[in-house]
PDB file of C-alpha atoms in Angstrom:
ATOM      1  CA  UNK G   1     -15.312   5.497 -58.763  1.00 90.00           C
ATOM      2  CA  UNK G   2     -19.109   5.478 -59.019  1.00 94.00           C
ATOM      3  CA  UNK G   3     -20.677   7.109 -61.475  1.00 96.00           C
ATOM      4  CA  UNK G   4     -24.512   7.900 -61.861  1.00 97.00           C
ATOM      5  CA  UNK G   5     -26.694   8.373 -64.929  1.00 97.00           C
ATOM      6  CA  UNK G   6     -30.115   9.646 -65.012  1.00 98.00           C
ATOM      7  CA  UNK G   7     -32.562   8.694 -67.478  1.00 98.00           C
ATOM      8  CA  UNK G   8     -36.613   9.475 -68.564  1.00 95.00           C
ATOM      9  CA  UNK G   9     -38.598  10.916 -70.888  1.00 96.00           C
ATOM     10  CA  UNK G  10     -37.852  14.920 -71.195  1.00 94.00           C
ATOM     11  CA  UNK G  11     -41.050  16.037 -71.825  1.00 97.00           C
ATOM     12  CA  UNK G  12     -43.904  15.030 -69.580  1.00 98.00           C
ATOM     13  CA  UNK G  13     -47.751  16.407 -69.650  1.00 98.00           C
ATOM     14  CA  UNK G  14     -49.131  19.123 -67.129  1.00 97.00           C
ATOM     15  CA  UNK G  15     -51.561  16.686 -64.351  1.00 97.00           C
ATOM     16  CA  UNK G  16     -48.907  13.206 -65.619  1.00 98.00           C
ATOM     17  CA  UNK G  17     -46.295  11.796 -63.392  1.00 98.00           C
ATOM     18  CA  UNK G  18     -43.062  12.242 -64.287  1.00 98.00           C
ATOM     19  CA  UNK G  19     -40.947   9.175 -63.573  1.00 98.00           C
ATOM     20  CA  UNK G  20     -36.814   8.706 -63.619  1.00 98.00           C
ATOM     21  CA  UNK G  21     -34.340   6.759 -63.298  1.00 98.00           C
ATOM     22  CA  UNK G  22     -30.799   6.712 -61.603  1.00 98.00           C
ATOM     23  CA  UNK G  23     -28.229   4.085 -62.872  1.00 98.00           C
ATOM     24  CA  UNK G  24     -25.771   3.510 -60.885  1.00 96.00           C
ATOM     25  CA  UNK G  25     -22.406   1.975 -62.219  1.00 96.00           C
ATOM     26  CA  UNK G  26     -19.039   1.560 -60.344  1.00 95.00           C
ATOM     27  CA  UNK G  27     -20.178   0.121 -57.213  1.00 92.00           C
ATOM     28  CA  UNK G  28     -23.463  -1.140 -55.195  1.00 89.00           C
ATOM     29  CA  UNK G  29     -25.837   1.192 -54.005  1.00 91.00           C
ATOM     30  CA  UNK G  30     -26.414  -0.727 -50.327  1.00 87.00           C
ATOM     31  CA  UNK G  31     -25.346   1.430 -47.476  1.00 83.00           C
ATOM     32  CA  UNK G  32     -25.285   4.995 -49.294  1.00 92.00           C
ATOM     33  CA  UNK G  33     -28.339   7.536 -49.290  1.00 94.00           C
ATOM     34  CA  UNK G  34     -29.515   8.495 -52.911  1.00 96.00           C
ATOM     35  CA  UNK G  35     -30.755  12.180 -53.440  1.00 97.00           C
ATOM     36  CA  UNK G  36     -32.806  13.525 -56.303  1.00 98.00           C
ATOM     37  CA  UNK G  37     -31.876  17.175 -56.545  1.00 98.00           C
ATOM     38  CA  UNK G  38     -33.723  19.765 -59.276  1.00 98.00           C
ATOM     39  CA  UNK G  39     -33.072  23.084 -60.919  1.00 97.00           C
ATOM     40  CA  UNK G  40     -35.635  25.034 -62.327  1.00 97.00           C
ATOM     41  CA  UNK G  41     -34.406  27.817 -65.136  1.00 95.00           C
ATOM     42  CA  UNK G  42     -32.162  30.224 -63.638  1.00 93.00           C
ATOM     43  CA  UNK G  43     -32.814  28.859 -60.125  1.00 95.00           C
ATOM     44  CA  UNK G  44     -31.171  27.285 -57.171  1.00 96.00           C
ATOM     45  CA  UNK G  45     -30.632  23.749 -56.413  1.00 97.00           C
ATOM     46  CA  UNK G  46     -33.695  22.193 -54.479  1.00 98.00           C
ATOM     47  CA  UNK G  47     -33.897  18.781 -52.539  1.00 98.00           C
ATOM     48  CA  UNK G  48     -36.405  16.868 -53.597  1.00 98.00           C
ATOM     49  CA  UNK G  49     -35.529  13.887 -50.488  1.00 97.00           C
ATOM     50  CA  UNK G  50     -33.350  10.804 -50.617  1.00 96.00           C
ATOM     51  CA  UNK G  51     -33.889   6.866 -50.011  1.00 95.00           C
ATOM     52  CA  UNK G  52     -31.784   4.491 -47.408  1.00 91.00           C
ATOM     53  CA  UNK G  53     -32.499   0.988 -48.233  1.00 79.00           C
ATOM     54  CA  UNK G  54     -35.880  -0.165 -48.682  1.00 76.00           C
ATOM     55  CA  UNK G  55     -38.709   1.738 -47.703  1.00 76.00           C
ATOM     56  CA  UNK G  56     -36.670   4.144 -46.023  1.00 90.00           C
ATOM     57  CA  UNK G  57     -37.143   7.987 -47.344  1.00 94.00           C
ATOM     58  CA  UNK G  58     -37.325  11.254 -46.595  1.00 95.00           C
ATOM     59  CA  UNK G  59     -38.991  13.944 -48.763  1.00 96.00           C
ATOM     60  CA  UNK G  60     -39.297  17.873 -48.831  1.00 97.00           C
ATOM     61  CA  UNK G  61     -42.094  18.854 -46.822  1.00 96.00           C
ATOM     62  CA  UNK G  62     -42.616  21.318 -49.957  1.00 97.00           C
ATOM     63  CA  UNK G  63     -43.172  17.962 -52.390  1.00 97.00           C
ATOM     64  CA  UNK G  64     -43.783  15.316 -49.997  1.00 96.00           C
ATOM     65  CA  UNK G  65     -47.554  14.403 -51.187  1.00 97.00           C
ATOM     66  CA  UNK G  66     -46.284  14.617 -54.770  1.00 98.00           C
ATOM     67  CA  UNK G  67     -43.107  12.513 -54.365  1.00 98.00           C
ATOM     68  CA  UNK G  68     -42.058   8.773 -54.766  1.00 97.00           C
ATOM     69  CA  UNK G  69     -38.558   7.762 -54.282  1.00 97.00           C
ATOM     70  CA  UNK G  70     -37.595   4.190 -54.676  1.00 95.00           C
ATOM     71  CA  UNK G  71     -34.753   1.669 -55.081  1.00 94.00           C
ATOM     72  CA  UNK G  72     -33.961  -1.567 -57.193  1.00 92.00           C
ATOM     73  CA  UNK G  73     -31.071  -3.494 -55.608  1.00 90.00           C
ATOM     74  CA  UNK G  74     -31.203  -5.935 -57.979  1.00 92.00           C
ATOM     75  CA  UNK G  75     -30.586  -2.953 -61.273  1.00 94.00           C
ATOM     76  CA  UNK G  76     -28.259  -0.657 -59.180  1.00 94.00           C
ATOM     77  CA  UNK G  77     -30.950   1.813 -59.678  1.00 96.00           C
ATOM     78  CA  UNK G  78     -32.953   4.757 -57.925  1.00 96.00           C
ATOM     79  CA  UNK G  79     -36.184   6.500 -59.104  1.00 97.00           C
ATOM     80  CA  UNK G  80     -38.392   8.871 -58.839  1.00 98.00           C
ATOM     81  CA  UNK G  81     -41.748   9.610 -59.706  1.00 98.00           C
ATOM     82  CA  UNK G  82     -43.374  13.404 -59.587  1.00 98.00           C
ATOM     83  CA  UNK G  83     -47.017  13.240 -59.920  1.00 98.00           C
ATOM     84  CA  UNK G  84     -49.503  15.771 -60.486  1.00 98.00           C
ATOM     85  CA  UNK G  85     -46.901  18.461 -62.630  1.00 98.00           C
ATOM     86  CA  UNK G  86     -46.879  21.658 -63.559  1.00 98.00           C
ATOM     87  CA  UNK G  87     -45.126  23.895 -65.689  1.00 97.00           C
ATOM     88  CA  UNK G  88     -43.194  24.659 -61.958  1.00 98.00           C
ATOM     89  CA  UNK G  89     -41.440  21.195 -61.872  1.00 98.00           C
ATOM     90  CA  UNK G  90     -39.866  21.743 -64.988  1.00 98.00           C
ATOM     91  CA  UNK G  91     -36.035  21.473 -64.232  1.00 98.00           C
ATOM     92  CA  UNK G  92     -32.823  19.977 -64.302  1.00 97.00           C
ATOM     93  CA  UNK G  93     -32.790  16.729 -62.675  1.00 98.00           C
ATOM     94  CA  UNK G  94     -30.239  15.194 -60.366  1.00 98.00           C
ATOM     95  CA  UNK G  95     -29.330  12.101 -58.689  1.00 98.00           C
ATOM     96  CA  UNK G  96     -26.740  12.357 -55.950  1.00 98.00           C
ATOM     97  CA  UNK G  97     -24.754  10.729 -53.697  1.00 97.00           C
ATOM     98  CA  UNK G  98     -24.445  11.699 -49.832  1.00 95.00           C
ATOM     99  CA  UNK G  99     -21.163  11.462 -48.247  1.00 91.00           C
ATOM    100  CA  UNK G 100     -20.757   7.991 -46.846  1.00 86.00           C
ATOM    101  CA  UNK G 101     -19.149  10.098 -43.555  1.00 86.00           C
ATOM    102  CA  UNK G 102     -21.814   9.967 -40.511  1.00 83.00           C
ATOM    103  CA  UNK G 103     -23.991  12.184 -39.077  1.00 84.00           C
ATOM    104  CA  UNK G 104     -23.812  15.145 -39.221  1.00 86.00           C
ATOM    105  CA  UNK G 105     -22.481  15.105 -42.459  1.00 90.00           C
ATOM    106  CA  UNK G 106     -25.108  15.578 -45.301  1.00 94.00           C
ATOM    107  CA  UNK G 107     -23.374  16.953 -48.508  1.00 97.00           C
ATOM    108  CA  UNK G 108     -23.313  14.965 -51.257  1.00 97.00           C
ATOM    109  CA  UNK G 109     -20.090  14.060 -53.063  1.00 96.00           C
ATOM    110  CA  UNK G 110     -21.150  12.102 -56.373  1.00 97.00           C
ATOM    111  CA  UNK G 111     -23.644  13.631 -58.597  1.00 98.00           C
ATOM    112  CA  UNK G 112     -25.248  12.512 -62.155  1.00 97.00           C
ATOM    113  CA  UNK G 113     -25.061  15.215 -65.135  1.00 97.00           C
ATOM    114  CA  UNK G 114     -28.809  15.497 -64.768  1.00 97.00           C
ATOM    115  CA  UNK G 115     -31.621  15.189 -66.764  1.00 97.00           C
ATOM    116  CA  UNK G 116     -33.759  17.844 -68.319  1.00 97.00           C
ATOM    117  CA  UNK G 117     -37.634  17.236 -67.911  1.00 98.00           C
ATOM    118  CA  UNK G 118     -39.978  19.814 -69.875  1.00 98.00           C
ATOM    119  CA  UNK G 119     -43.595  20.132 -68.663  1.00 98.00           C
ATOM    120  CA  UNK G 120     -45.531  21.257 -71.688  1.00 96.00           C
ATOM    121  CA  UNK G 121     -49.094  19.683 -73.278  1.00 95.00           C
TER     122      UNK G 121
ATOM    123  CA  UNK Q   1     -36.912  26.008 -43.216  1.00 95.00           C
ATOM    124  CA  UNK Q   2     -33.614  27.507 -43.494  1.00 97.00           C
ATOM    125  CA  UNK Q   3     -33.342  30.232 -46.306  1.00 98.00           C
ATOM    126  CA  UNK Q   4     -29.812  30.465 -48.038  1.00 98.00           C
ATOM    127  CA  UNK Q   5     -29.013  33.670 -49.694  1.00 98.00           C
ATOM    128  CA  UNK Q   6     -25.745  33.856 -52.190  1.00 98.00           C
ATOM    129  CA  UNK Q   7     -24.376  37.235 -53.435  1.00 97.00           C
ATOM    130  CA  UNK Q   8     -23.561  38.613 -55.624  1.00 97.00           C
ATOM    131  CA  UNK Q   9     -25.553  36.645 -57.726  1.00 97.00           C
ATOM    132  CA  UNK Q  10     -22.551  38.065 -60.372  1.00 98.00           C
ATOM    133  CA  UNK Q  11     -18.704  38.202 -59.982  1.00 97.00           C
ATOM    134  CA  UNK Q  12     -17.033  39.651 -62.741  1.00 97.00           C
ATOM    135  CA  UNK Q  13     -13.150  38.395 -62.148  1.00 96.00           C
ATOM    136  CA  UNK Q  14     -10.096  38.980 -64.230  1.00 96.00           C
ATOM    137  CA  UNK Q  15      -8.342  35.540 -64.338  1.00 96.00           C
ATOM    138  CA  UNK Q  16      -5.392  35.441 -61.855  1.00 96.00           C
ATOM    139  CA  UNK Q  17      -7.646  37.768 -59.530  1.00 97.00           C
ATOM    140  CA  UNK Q  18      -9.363  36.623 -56.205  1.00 97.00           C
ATOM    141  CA  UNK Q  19     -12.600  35.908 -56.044  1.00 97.00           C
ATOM    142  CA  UNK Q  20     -14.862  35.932 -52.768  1.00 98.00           C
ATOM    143  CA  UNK Q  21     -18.252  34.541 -52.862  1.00 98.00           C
ATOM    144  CA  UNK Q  22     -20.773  35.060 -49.387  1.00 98.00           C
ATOM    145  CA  UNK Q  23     -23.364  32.604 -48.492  1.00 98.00           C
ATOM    146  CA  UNK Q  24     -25.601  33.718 -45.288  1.00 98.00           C
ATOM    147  CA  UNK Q  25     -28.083  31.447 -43.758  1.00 98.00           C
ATOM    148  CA  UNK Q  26     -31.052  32.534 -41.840  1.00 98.00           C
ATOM    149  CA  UNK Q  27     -30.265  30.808 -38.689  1.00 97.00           C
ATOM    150  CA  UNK Q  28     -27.330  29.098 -37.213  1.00 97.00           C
ATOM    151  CA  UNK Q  29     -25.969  26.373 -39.382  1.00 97.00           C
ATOM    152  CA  UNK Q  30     -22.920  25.948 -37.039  1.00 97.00           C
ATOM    153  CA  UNK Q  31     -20.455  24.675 -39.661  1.00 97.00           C
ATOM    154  CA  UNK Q  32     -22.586  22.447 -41.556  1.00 97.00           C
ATOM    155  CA  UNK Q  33     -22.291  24.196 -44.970  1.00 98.00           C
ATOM    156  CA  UNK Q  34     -21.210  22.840 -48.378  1.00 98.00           C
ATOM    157  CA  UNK Q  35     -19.841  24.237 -51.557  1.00 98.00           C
ATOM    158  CA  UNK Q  36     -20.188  22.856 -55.327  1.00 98.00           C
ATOM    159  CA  UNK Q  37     -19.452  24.307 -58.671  1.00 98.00           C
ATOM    160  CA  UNK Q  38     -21.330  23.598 -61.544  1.00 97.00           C
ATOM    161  CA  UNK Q  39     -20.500  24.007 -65.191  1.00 95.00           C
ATOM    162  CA  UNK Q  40     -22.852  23.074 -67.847  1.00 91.00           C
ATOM    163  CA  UNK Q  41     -23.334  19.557 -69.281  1.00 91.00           C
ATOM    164  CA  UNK Q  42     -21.357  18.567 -66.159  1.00 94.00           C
ATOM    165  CA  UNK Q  43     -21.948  17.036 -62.724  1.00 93.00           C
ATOM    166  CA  UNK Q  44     -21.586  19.841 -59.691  1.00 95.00           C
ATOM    167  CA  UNK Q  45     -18.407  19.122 -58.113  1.00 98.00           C
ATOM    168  CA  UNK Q  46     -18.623  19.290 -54.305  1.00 98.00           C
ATOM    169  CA  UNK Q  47     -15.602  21.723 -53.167  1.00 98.00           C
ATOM    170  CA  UNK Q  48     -15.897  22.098 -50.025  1.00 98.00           C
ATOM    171  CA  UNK Q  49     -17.687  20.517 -46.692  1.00 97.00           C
ATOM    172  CA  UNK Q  50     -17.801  21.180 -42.993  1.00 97.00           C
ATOM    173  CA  UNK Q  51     -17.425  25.304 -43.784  1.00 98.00           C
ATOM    174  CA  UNK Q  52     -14.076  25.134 -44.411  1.00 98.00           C
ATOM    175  CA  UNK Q  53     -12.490  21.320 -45.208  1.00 98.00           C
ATOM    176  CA  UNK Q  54     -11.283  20.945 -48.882  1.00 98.00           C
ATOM    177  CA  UNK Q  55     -13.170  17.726 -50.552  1.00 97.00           C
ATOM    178  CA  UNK Q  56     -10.738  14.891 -51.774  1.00 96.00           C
ATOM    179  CA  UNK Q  57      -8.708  16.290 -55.131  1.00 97.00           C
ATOM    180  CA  UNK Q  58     -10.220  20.281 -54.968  1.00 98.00           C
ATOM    181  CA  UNK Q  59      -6.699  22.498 -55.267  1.00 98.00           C
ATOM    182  CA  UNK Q  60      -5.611  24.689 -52.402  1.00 98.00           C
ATOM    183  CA  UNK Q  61      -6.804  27.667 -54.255  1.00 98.00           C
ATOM    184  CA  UNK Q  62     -10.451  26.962 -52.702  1.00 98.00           C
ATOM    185  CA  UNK Q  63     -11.008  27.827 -49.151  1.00 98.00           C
ATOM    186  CA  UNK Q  64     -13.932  28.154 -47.235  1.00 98.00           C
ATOM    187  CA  UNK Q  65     -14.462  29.825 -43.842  1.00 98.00           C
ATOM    188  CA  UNK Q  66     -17.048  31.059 -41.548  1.00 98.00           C
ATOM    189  CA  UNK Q  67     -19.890  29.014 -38.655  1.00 98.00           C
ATOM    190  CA  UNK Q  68     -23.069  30.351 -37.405  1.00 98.00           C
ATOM    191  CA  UNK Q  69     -25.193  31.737 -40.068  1.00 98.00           C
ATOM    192  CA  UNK Q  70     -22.100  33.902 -42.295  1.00 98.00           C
ATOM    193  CA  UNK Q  71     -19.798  31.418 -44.888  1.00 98.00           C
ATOM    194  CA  UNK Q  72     -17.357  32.523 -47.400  1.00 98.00           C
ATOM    195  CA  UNK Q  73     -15.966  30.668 -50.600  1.00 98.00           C
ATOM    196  CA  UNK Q  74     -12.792  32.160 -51.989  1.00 98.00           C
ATOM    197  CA  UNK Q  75     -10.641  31.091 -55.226  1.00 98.00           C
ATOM    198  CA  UNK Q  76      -7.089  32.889 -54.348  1.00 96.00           C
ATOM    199  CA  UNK Q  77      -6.705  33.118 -58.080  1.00 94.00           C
ATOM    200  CA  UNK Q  78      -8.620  32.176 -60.662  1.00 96.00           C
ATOM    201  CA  UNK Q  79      -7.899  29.547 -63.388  1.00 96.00           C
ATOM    202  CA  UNK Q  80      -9.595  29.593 -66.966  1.00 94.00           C
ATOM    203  CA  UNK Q  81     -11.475  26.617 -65.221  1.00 96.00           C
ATOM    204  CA  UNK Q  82     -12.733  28.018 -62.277  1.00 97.00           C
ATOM    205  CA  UNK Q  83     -15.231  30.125 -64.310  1.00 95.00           C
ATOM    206  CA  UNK Q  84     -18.482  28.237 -63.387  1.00 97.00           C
ATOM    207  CA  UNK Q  85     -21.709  28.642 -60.896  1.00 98.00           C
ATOM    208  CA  UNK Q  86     -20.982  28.049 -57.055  1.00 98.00           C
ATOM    209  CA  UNK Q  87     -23.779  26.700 -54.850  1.00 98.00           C
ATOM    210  CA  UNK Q  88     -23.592  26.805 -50.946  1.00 98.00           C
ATOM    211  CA  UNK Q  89     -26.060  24.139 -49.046  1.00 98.00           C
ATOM    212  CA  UNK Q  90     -26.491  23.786 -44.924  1.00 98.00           C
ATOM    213  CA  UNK Q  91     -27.191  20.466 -43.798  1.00 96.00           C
ATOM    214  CA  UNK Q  92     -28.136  21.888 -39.999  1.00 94.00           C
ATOM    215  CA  UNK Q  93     -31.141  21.015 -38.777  1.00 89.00           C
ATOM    216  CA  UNK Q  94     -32.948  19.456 -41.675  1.00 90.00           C
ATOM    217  CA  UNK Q  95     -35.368  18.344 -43.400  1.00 92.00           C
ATOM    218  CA  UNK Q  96     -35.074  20.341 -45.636  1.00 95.00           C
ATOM    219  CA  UNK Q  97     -31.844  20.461 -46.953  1.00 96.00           C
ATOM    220  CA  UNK Q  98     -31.366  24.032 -48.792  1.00 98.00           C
ATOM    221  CA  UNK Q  99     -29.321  25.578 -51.326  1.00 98.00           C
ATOM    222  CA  UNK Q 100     -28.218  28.986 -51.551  1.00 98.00           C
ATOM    223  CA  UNK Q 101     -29.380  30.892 -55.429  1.00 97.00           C
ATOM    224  CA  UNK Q 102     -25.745  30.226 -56.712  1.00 97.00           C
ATOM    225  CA  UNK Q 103     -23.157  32.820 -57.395  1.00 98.00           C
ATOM    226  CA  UNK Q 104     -21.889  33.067 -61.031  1.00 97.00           C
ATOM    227  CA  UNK Q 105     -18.492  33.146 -61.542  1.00 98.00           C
ATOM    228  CA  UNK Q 106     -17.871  35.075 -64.840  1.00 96.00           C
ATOM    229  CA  UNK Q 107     -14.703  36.413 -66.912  1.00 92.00           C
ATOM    230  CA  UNK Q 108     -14.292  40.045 -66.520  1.00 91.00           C
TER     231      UNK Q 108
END
């Protein structure tokens, strides 16, 4: 059973880039899309995109010039990096799994616990 | 972008009771809606997928039901454990994906 961890600092500066990481233990992560999923305070769930193998993402048109996700074969790992912040990007951090069932299935079936991230000078 | 919208946003339930949780989209989804729960300090669980198909493990108590842009959740009776935040998402016509505000499921 895979299992995912996120990691970073919590507390990152208003203007900085906030950068994470998603550890991913129990299996490789070839083959499967990787998510990163926030919630703000009392808010919903919102997408942030997901990476396919190398080079291959897709972001929220909302974040997209603000958003960097990447993948490390060799560590099992996913990130993300969140530039530019504001007080607004403070959230709850996820990494996710989608569903390794074809299109047009897009739900995602493992999830980290998340991460908190703080945006405060 | 496709706007989910949860209500209530409260459900006071007794335990034992039934609960029913609504999830509308604001166009057609068809059936390509999602349910989770999430409890705090934990990872959301996905419950549900294809508007109505129980995820591996989830108990019979969850059902889903509905296409097109109207989706229900219900928990025939509710276990101490079932008290928790549900969270609907479409994954119709995307980017983005989108997730309804949640519903919280609280003990009455």
């Amino acid at each position: 059973q895979m299992q995912l961890q996120e990691s970073g600092p919590g507390l990152v500066k208003p203007s900085e880039t906030l950068s994470l990481t998603c550890s991913v233990s129990g299996g490789s992560i070839a083959t499967y899309f990787w998510n990163w999923i926030r919630q703000p305070p009392g808010k919903g769930l919102e997408w942030i995109g997901y990476i396919y193998d190398i080079g291959r993402a897709n972001y929220n048109p909302s974040l997209k010039s603000r958003v960097t996700i990447s993948v490390d074969t060799s560590k099992n790992q996913v990130s993300l990096k969140l530039s530019s912040v504001t007080a607004a990007d403070a959230a709850l951090y996820y990494c996710a799994r989608r569903t390794a069932r074809g299109f047009p299935y897009y739900y995602m079936d493992v999830w980290g616990k998340g991460t908190t991230v703080t945006v405060s000078s | 972008e496709i706007v989910m919208t949860q209500s209530p946003a409260t459900l006071s339930v007794s335990p034992g009771e039934r609960a029913t949780l609504s999830c509308r989209a604001s166009q057609s989804v068809s059936s390509n809606l999602a349910w989770y729960q999430q409890k705090p300090g934990q990872a959301p669980r996905l419950l549900i997928y294809g508007a109505s198909t129980r995820a591996t493990g989830i108990p019979a108590r969850f059902s889903g039901n509905g296409s097109g842009t109207e989706f229900t959740l219900t928990i025939s009776s509710l276990q101490s454990e079932d008290f928790a935040v549900y969270s609907c998402q479409h994954y119709n016509n995307w980017p983005p994906l989108t997730f309804g505000g949640g519903t919280k499921v609280e003990i009455k």
